[in-house]
Coordinates of N, CA, C and O in Angstrom, one line a residue:
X1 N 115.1 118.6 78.7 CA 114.1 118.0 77.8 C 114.5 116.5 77.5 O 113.8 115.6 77.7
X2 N 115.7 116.5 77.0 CA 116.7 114.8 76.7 C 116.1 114.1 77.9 O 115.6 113.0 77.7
X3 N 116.0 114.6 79.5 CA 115.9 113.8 80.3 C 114.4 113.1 80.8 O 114.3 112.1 81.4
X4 N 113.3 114.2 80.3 CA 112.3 113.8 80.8 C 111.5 113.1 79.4 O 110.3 112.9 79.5
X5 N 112.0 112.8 78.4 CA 111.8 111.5 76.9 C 112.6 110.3 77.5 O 112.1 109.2 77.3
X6 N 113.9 110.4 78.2 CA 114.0 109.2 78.2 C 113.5 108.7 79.6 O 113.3 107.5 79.7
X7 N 113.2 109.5 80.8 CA 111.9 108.7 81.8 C 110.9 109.0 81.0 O 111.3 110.0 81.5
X8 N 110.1 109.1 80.2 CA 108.9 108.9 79.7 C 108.6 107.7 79.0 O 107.5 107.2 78.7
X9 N 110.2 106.9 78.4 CA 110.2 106.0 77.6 C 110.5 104.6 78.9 O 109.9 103.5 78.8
X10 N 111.4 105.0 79.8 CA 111.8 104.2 80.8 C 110.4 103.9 81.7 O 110.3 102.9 82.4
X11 N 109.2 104.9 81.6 CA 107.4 104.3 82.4 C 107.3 103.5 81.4 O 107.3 102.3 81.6
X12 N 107.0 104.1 80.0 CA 106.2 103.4 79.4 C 106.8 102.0 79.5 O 106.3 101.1 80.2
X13 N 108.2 101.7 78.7 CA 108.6 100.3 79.0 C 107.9 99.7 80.1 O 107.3 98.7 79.8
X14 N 108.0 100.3 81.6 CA 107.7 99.6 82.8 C 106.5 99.6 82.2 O 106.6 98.7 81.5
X15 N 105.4 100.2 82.2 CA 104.1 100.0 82.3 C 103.7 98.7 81.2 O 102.9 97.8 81.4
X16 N 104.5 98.9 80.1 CA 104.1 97.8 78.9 C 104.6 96.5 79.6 O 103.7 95.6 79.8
X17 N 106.0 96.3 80.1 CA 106.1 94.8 81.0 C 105.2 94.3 81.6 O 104.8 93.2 81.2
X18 N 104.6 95.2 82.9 CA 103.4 94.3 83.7 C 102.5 94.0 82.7 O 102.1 92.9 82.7
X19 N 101.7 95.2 81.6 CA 100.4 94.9 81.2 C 100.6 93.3 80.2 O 99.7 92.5 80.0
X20 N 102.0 93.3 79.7 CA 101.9 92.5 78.4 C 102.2 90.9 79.1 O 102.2 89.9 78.4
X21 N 102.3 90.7 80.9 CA 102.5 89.7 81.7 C 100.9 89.5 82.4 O 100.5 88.6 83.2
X22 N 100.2 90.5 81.8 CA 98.4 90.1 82.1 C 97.9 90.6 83.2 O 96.8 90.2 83.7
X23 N 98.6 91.7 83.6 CA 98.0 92.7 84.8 C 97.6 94.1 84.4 O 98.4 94.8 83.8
X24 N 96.3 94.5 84.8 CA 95.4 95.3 84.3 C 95.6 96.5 85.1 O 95.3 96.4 86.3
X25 N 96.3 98.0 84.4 CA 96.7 98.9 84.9 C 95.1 100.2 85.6 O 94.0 100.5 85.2
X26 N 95.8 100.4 86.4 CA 94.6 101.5 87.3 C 95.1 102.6 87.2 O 95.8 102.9 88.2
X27 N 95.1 103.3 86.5 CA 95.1 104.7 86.5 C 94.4 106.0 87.2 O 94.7 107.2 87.4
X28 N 93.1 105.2 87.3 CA 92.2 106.4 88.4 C 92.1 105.8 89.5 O 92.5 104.7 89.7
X29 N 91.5 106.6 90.5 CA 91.1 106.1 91.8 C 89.7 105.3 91.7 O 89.5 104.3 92.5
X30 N 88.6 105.9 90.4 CA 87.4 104.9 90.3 C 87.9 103.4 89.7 O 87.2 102.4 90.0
X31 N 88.9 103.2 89.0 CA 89.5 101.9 88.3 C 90.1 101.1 89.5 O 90.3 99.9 89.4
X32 N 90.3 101.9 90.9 CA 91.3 101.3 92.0 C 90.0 100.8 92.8 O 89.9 99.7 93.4
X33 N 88.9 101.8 92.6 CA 87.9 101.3 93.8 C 86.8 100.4 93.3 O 86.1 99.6 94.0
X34 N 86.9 100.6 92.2 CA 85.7 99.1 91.2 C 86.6 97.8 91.0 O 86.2 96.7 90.9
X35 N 88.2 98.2 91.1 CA 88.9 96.6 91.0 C 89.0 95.8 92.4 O 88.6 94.7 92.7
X36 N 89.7 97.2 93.3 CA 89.8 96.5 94.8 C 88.9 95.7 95.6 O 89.2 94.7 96.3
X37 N 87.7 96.4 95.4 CA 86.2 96.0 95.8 C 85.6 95.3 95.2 O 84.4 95.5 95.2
X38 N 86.4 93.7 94.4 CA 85.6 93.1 94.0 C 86.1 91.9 94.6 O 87.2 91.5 94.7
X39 N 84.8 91.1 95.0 CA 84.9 89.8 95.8 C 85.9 88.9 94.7 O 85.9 89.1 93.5
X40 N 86.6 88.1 95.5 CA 87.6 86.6 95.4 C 89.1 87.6 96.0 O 89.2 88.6 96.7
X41 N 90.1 86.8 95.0 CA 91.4 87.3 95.9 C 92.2 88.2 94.4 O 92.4 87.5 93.4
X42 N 92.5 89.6 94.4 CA 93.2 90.4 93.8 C 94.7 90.7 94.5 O 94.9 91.1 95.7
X43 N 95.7 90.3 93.1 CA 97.1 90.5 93.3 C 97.3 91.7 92.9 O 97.1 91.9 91.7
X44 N 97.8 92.9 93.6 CA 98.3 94.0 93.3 C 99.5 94.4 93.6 O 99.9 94.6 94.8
X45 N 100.4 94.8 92.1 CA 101.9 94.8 92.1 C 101.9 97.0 92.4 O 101.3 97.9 91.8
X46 N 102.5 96.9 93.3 CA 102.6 98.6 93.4 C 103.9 98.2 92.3 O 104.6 97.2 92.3
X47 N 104.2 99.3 91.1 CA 105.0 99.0 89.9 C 106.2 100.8 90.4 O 105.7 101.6 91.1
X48 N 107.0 100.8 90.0 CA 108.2 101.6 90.2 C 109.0 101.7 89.3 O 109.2 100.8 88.5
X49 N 109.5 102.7 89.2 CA 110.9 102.8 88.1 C 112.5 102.5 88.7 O 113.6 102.5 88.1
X50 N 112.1 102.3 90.2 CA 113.5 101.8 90.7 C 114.1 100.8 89.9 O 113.5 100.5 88.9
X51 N 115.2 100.2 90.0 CA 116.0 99.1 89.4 C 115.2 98.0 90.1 O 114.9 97.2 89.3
X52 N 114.8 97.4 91.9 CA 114.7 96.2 92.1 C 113.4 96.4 91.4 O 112.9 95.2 91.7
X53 N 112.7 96.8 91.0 CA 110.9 96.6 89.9 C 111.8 96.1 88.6 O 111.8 94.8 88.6
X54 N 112.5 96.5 87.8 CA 112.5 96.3 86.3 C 114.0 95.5 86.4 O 114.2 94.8 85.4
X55 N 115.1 95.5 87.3 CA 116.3 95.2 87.2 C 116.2 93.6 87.3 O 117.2 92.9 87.7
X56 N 114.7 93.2 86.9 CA 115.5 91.5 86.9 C 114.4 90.8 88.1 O 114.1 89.6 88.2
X57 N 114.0 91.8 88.7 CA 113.3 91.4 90.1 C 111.5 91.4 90.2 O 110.7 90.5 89.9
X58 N 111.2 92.4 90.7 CA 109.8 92.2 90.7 C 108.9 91.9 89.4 O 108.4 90.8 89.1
X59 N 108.8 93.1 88.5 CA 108.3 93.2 87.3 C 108.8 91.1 86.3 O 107.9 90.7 85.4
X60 N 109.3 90.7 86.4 CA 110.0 89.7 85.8 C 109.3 88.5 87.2 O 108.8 87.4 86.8
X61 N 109.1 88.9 88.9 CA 108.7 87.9 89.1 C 107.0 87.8 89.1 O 106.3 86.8 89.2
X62 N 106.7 89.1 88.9 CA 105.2 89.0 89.0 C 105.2 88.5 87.4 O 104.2 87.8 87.4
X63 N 105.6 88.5 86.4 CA 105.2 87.8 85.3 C 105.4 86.3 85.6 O 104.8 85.5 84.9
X64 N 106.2 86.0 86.5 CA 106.6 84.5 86.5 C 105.6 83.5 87.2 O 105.3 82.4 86.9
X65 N 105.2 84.6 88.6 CA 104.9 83.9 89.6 C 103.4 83.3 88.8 O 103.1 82.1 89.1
X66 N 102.9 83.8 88.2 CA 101.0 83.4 87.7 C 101.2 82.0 86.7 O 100.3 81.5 86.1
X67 N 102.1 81.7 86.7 CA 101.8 80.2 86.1 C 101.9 79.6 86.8 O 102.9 78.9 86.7
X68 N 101.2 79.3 87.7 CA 101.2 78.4 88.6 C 100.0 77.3 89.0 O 99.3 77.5 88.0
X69 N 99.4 76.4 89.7 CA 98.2 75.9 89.7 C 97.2 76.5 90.9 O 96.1 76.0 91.3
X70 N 98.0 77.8 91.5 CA 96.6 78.5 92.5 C 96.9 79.6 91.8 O 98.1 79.5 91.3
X71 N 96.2 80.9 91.5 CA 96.3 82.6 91.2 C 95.5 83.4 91.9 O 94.6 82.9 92.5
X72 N 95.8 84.8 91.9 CA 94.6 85.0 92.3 C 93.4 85.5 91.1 O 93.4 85.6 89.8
X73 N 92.5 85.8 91.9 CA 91.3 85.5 90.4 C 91.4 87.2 89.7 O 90.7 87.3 88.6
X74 N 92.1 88.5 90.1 CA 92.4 88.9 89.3 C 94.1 89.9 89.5 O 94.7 90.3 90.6
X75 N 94.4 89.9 88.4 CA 95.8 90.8 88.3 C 95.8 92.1 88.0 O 95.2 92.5 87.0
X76 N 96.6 93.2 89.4 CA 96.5 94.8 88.5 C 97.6 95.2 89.4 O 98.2 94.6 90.2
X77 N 97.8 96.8 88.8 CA 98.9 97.5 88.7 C 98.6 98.4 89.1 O 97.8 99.0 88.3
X78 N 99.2 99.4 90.6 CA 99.3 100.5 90.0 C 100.4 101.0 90.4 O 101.0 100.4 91.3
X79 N 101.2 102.6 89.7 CA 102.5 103.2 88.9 C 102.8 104.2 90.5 O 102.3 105.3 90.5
X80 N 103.3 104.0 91.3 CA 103.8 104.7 92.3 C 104.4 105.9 91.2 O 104.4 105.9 90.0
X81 N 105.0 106.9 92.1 CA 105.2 108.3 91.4 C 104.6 108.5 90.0 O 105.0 109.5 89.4
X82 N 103.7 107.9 89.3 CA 103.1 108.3 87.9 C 101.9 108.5 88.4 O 101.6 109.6 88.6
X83 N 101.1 107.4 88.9 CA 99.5 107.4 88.5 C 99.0 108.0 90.3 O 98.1 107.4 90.9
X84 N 99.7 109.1 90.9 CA 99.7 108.9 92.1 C 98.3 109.2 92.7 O 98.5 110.2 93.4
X85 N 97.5 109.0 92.7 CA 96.0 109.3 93.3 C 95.8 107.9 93.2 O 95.8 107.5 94.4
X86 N 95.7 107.0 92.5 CA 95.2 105.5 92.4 C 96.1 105.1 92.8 O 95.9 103.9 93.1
X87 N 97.5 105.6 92.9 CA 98.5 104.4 93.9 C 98.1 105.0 95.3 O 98.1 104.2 96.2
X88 N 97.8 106.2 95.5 CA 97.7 106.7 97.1 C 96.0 105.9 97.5 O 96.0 105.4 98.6
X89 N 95.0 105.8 96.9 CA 93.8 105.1 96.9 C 94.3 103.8 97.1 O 93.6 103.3 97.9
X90 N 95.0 103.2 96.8 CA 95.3 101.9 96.3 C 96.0 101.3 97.7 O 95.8 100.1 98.1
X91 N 96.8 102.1 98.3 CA 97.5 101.7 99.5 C 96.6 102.1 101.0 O 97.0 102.1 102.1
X92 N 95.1 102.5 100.4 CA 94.7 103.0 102.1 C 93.9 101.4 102.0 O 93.1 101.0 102.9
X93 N 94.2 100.5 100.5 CA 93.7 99.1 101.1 C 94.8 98.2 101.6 O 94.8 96.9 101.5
X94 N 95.7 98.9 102.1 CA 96.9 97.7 102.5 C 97.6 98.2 103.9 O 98.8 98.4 104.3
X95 N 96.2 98.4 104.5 CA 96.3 98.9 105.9 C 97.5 98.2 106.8 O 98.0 97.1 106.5
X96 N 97.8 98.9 107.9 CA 99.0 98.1 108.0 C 100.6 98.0 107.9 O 101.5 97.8 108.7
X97 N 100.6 98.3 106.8 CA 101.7 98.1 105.7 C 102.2 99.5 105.7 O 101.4 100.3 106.0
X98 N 103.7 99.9 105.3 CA 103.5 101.2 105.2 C 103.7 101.5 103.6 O 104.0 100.5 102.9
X99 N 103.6 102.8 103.0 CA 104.0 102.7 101.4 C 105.5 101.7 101.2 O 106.4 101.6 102.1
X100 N 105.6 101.0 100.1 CA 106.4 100.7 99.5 C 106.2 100.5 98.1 O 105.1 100.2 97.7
X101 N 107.7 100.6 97.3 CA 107.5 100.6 96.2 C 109.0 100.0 95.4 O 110.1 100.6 95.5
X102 N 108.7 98.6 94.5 CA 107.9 97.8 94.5 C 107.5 97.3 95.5 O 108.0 97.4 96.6
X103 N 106.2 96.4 95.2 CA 105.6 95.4 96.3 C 104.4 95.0 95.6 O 103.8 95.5 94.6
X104 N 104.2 93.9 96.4 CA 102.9 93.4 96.3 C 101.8 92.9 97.4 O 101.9 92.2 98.4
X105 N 100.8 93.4 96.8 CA 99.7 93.4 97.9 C 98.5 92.3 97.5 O 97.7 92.6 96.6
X106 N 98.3 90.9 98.4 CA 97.2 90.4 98.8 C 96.1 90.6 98.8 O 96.1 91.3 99.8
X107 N 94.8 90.7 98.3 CA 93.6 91.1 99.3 C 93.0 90.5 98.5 O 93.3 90.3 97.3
X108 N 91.5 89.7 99.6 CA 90.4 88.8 99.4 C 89.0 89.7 100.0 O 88.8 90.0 101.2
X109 N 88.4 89.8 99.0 CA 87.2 90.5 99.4 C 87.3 91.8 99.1 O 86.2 92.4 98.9
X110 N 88.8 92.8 99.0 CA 88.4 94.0 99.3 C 89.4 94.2 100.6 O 89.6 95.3 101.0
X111 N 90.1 93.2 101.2 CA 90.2 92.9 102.8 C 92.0 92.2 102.1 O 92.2 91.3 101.3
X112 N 93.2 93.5 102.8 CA 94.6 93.1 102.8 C 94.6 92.2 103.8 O 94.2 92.2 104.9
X113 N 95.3 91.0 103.0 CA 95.9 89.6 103.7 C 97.2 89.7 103.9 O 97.5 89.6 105.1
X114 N 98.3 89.8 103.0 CA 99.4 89.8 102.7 C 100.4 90.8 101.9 O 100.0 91.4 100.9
X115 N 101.6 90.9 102.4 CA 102.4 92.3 101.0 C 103.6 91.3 100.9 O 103.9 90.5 101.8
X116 N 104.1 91.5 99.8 CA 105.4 90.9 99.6 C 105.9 93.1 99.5 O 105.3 94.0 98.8
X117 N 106.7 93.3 100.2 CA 107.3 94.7 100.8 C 108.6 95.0 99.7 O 109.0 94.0 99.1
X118 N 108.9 95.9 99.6 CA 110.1 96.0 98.7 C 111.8 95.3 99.5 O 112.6 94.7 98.8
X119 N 111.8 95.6 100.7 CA 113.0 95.0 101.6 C 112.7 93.7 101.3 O 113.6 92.9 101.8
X120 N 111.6 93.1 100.6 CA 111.3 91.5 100.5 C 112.1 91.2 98.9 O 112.5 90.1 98.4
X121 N 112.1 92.4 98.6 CA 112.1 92.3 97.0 C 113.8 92.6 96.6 O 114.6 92.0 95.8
X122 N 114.1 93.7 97.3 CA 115.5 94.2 96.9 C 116.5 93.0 97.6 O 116.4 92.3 98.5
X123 N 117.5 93.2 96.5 CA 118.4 92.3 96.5 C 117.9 90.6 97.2 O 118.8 89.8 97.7
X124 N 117.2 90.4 97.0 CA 116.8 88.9 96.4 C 116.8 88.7 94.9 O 116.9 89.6 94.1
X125 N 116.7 87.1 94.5 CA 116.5 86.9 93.2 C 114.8 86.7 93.0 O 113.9 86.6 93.9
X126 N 114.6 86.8 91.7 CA 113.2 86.7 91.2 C 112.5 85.5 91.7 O 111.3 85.6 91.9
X127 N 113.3 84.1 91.9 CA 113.4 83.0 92.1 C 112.1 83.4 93.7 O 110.9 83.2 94.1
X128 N 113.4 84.0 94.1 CA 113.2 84.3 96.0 C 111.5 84.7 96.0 O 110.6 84.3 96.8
X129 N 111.3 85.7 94.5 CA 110.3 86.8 95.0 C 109.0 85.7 94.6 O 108.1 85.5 95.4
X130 N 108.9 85.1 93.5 CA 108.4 84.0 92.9 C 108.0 83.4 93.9 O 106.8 83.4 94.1
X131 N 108.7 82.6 94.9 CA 108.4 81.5 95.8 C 107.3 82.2 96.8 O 106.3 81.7 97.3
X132 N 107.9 83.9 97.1 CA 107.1 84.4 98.1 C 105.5 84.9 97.7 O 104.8 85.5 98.5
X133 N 105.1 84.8 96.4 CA 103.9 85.2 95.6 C 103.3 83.8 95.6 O 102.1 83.8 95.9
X134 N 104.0 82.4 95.2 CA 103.4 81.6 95.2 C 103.0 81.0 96.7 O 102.0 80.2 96.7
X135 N 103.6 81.3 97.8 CA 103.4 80.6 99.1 C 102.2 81.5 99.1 O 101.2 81.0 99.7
X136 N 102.0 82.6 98.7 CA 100.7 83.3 99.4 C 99.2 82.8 97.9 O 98.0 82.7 98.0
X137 N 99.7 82.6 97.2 CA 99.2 81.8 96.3 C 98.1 80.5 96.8 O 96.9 80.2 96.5
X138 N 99.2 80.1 97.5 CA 99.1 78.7 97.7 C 97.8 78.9 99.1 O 96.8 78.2 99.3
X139 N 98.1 79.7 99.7 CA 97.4 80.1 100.9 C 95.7 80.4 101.1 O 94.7 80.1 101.8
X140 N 96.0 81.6 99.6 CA 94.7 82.3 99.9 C 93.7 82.2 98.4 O 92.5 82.6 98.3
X141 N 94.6 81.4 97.5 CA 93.7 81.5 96.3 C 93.4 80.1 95.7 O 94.3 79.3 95.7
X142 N 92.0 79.8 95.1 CA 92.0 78.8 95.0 C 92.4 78.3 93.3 O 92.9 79.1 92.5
X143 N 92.1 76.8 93.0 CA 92.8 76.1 92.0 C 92.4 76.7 90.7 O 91.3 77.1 90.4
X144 N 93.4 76.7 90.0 CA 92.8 77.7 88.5 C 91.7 76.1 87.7 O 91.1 76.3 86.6

């Protein structure tokens, strides 16, 4: 019981990080298929309880990377091992790619461009992961 309060406190933290850095959590598969499916370019952080998501790295660079002078026009989230139907919905738009978790997924239109992969994420610094969100930034989304 001790153990499954303190993973329950160890999601919520994770889930409060990304939401309180301005990324809008999907919980269902209809929240995945009304966000994915909407025209311009959507940043989607696959979010994890691993250490490289919350240990400093992803979670910390996807809050960093959106101050920037390109974004994409919207931010979301979904919870690998928690919210799993809207993370498994969520990855049949990042064709291609295989699951990973963290990561982040590109798409314009509806249509995967780019993933920053977790092997992109682990053991780099946030700096690293930052530069790799804004180079695709810089690529596919236009000026805020």
């Amino acid at each position: 019981m001790e153990f499954n309060l303190f993973m329950d406190d160890i999601v919520q933290s994770a889930r409060n990080e990304i939401s309180q850095a301005g990324y809008d959590e999907l919980k269902t598969t209809e929240e995945v298929r009304t966000a994915l499916e909407k025209e311009g370019t959507t940043l989607v952080m696959v979010n994890s309880t691993c250490g490289c998501a919350g240990g400093g790295v992803a979670r910390p660079a996807a809050a960093s990377a959106i101050h920037y002078d390109k974004r994409p026009d919207q931010l979301v989230t979904v919870f690998a091992g928690q919210d799993r139907e809207a993370t498994e919905l969520a990855r049949q738009y990042f064709e291609g790619y295989q699951p990973s978790s963290p990561s982040f997924a590109l798409l314009k239109d509806g249509k995967i461009q780019k993933m920053v992969e977790r092997h992109e994420i682990e053991g780099h610094s946030p700096v690293e992961v930052v530069n790799k969100l804004q180079e695709l930034f810089d690529e596919y989304c236009d000026e805020l």
